[in-house]
Short mmCIF file of C-alpha atoms in Angstrom, two decimals:
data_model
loop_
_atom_site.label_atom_id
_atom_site.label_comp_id
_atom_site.label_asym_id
_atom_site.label_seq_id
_atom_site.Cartn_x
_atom_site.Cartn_y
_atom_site.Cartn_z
CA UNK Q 26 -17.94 -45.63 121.19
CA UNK Q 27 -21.15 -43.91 120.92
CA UNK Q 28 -24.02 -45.87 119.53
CA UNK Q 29 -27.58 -46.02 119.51
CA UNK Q 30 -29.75 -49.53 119.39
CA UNK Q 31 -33.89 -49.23 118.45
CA UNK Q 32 -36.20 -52.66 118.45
CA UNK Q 33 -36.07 -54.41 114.72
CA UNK Q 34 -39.17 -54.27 113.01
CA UNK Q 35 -41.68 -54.57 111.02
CA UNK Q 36 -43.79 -53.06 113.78
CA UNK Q 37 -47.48 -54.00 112.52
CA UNK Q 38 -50.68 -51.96 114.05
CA UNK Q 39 -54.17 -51.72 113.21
CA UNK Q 40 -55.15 -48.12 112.78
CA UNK Q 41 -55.55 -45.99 116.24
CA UNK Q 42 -53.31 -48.77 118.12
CA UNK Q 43 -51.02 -47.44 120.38
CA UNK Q 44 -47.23 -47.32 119.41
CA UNK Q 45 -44.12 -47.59 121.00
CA UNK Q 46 -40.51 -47.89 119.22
CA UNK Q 47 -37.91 -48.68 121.60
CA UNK Q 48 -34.56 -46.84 121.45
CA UNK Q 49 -31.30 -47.02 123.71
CA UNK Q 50 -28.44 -44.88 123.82
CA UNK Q 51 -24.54 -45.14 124.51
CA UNK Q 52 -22.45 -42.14 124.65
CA UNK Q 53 -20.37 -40.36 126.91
CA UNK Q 54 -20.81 -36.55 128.18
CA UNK Q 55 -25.16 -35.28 127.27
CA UNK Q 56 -25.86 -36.10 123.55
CA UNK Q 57 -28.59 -34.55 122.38
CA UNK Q 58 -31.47 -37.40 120.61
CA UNK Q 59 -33.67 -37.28 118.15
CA UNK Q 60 -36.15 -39.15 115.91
CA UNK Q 61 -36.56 -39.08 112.26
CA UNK Q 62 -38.99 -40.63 110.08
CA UNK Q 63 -38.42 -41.34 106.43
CA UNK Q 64 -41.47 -42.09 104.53
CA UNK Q 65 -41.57 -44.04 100.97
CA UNK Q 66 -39.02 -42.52 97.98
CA UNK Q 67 -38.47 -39.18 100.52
CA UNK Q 68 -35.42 -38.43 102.46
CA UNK Q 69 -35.32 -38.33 106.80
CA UNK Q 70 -37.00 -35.97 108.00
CA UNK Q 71 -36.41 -34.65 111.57
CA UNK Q 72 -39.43 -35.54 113.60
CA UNK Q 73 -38.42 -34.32 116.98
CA UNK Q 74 -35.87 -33.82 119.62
CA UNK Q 75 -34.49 -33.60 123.31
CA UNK Q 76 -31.67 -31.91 123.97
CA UNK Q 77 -30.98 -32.69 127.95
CA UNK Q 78 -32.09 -35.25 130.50
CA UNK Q 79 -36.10 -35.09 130.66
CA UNK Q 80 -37.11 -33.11 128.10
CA UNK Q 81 -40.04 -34.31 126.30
CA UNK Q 82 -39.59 -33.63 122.21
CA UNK Q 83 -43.55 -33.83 120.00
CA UNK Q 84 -44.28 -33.32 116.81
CA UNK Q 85 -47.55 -34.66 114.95
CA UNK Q 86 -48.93 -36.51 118.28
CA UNK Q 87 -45.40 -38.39 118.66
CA UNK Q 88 -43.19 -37.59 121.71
CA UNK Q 89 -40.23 -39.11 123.03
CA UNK Q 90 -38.81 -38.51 126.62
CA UNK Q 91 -35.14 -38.12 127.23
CA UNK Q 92 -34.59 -40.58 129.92
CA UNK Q 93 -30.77 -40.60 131.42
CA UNK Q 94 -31.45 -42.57 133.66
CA UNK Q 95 -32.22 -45.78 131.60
CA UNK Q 96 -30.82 -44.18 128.71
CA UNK Q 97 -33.56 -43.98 126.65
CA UNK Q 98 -35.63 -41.97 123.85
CA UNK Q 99 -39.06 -44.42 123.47
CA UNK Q 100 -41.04 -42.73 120.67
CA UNK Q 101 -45.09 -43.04 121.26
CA UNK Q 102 -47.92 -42.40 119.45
CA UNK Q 103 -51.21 -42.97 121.01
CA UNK Q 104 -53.53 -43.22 118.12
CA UNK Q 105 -51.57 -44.05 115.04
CA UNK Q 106 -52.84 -44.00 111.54
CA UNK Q 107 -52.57 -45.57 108.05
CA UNK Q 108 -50.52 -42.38 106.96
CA UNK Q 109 -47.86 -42.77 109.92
CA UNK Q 110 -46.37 -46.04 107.93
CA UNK Q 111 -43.00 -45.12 107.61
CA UNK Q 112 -39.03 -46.06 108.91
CA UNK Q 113 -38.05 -44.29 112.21
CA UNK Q 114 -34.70 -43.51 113.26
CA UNK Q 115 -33.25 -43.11 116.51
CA UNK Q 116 -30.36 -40.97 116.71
CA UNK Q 117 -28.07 -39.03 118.82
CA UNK Q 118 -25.56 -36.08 117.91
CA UNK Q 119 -22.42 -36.41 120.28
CA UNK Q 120 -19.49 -34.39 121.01
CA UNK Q 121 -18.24 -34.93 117.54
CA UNK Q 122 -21.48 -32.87 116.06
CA UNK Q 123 -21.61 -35.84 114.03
CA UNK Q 124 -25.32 -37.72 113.61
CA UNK Q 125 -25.31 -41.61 115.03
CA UNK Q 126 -28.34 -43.37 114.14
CA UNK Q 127 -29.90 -46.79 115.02
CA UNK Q 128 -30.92 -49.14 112.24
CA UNK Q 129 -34.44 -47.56 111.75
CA UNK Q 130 -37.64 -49.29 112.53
CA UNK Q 131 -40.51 -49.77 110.30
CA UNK Q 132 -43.84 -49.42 111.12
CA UNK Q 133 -46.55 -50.37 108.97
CA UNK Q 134 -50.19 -49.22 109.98
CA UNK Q 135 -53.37 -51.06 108.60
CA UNK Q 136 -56.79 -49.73 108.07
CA UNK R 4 -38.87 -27.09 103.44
CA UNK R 5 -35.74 -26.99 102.01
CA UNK R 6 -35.10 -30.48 99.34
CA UNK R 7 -32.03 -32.04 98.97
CA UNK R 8 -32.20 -34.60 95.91
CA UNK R 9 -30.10 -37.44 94.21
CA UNK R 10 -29.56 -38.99 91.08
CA UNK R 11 -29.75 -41.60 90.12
CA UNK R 12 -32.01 -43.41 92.66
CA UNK R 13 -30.71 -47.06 91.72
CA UNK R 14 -28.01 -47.66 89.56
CA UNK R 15 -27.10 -51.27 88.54
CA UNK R 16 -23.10 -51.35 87.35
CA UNK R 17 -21.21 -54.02 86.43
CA UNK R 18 -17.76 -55.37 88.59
CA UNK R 19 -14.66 -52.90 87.57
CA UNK R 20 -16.26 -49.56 86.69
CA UNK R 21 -16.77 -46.71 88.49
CA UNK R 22 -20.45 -44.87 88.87
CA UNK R 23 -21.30 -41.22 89.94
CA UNK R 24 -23.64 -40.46 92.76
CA UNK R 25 -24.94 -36.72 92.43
CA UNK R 26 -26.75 -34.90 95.51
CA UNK R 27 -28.26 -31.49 94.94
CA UNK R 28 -29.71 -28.87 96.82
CA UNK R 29 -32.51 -27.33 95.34
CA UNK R 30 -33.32 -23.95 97.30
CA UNK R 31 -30.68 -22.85 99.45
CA UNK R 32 -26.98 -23.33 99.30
CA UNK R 33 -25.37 -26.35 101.27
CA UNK R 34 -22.12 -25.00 102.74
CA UNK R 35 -21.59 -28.62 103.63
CA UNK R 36 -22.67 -31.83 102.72
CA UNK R 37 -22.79 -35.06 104.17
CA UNK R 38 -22.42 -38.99 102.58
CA UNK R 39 -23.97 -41.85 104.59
CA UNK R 40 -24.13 -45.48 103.58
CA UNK R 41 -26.79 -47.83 104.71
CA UNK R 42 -25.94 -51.67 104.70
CA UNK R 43 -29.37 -53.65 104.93
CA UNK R 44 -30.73 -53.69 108.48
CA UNK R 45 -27.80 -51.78 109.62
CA UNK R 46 -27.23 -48.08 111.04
CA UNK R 47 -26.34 -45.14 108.14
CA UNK R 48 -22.94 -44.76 108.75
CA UNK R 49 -21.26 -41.22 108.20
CA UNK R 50 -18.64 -41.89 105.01
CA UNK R 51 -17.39 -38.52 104.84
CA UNK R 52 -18.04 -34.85 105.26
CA UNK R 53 -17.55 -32.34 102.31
CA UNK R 54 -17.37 -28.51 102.74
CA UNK R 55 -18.16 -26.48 99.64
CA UNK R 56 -14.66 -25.61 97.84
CA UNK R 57 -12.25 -28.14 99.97
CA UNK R 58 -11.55 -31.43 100.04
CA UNK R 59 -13.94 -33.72 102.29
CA UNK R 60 -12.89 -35.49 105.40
CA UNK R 61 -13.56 -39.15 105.46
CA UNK R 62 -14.42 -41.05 108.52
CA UNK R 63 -12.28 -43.63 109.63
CA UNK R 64 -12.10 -47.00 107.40
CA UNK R 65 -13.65 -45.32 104.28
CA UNK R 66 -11.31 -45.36 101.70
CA UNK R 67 -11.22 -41.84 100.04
CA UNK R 68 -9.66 -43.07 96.90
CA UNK R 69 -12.39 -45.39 96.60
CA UNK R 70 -15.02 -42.90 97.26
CA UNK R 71 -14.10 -39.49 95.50
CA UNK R 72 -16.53 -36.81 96.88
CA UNK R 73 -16.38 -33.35 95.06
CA UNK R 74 -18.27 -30.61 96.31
CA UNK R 75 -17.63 -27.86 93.72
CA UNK R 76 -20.56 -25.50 93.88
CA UNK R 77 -23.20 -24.81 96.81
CA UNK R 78 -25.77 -27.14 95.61
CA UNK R 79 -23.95 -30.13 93.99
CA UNK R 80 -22.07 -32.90 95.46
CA UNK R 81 -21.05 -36.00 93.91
CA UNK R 82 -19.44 -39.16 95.24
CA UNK R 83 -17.87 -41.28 92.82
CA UNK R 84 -17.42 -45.29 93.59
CA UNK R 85 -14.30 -46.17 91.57
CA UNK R 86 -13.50 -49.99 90.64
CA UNK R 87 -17.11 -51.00 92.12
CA UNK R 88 -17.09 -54.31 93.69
CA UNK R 89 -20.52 -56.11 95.02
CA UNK R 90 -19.36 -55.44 98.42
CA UNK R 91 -19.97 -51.92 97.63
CA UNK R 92 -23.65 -52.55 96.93
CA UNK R 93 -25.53 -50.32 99.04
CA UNK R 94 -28.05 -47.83 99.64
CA UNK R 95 -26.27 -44.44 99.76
CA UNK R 96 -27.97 -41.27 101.28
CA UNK R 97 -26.30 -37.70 101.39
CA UNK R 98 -27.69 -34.52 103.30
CA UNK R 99 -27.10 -30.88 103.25
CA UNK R 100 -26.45 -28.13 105.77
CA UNK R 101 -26.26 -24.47 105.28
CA UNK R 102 -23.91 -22.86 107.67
CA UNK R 103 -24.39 -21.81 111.30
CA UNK R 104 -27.00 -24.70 111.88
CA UNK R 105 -26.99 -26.98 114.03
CA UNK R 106 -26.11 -30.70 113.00
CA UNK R 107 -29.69 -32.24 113.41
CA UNK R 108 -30.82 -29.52 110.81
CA UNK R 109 -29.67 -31.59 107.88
CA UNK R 110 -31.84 -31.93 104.72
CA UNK R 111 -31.74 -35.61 103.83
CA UNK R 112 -32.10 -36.43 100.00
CA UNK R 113 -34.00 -39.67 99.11
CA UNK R 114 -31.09 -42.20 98.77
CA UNK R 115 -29.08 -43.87 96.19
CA UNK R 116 -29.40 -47.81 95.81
CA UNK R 117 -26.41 -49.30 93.55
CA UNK R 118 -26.29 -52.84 92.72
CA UNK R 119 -23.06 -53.72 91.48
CA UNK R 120 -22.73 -57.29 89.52
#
C-alpha cells in the first residue's frame, strides 16, 4: 500500500543552520504531498504542498520539491531559527482522498 | 484560522472503563470529521471518518464497537474507548473539514493522550 517514510529525529541545529528533513513516498497513480508542522500543545498545521511531479511548494522560507523521479518531498530551510522547533510531517493524499503521513520528525533549533 | 479543539488533553483511566474523547470546532461547521491515532514514533493512522448526522466509517482493523464515534452536531465529535485496555494507550488527534474542501484542508485539534492502567 501507500506509505510515506521521513528520517527519525531529533534533528538538532544551531540557529541559521541549514535544514533538511528527508521524506520518501510509495503510492501508486500521482499523490499529491505535503508537509505539516505541529508546534508544542497546537494541532498540524499545513505548511505546504505539491500537487504533481516538480512543483516546488514554500511557505515561511521552507520549500519542498516534488521529485517523481526518486520519489521524494525533502523539506529545506536555509536559515532556520529558534522559533522553527517543532514536529514535521510528511504526508501524501492518494486516490482514497485519505491523508498518509510519515512518523513526523522533530527538529529542535538552539540559539 | 479556523480551530479545531479537544478535551480532555490527557486522560489517565483505569483497565475496564470506558473514557470520552470530545473534538470541537470552534468557528465554522465541520461537515466531517476525522479520528487519527498516533502510537509513539509511529505514523497517525486514520481510525475512522465521521460525517455530521450518519454513522462513521472505520478503517480497516479498528474495531467500531470499541471506538464509538458520534458526530451529532456540526461542531462536536466524540469518540468513546469502551473497556480501555493499556494497549489502547495512545495519543489520539481528530480534525475537521467543512464541505467541498479538499482533504489536505483539515483543521487538526491539539491531540488527546490517554494512559490507561
Amino acid at each position: 500500500g501507500n506509505s510515506v517514510t521521513q528520517m527519525e529525529g531529533p534533528v538538532t541545529l544551531s540557529e541559521e543552520a541549514f535544514l533538511t528533513i528527508n521524506c520518501t513516498y510509495t503510492a501508486t497513480g500521482y499523490p499529491s504531498l505535503f508537509w505539516y508542522v505541529q508546534y508544542p500543545g497546537e494541532g498540524l498545521q499545513l505548511l505546504l504542498k505539491a500537487t504533481k511531479a516538480d512543483d516546488k511548494g514554500s511557505n515561511k522560507g521552507f520549500e519542498a520539491t516534488y521529485r517523481k523521479e526518486t520519489t521524494s518531498f525533502h523539506l529545506e530551510k536555509g536559515s532556520v531559527q529558534v522559533s522553527d522547533s517543532a514536529v514535521y510531517f510528511c504526508a501524501l493524499s492518494d486516490l482514497s482522498d485519505k491523508l498518509i503521513f510519515g512518523t513526523g520528525t522533530r527538529l529542535q533549533v538552539f540559539p | 484560522g479556523a480551530v479545531v479543539s479537544q478535551h480532555p488533553s490527557w486522560v489517565i483511566c483505569k483497565s475496564g472503563t470506558s473514557v470520552k474523547i470530545e473534538c470541537r470546532s470552534l468557528d465554522f461547521q465541520a461537515t466531517t470529521m476525522f479520528w487519527y491515532r498516533q502510537f509513539p514514533k509511529q505514523s497517525l493512522m486514520l481510525m475512522a471518518t465521521s460525517n455530521e448526522g450518519s454513522k462513521a466509517t472505520y478503517e480497516q482493523g479498528v474495531e467500531k464497537d470499541k471506538f464509538l464515534i458520534n458526530h451529532a452536531s456540526l461542531t462536536l465529535s466524540t469518540l468513546t474507548v469502551t473497556s480501555a485496555h493499556p494497549e489502547d494507550s495512545s495519543f489520539y488527534i481528530c480534525s475537521a473539514i467543512t464541505s467541498g474542501r479538499a482533504i489536505n484542508e483539515q483543521y487538526f485539534g491539539p491531540g488527546t493522550r490517554l494512559t490507561v492502567t
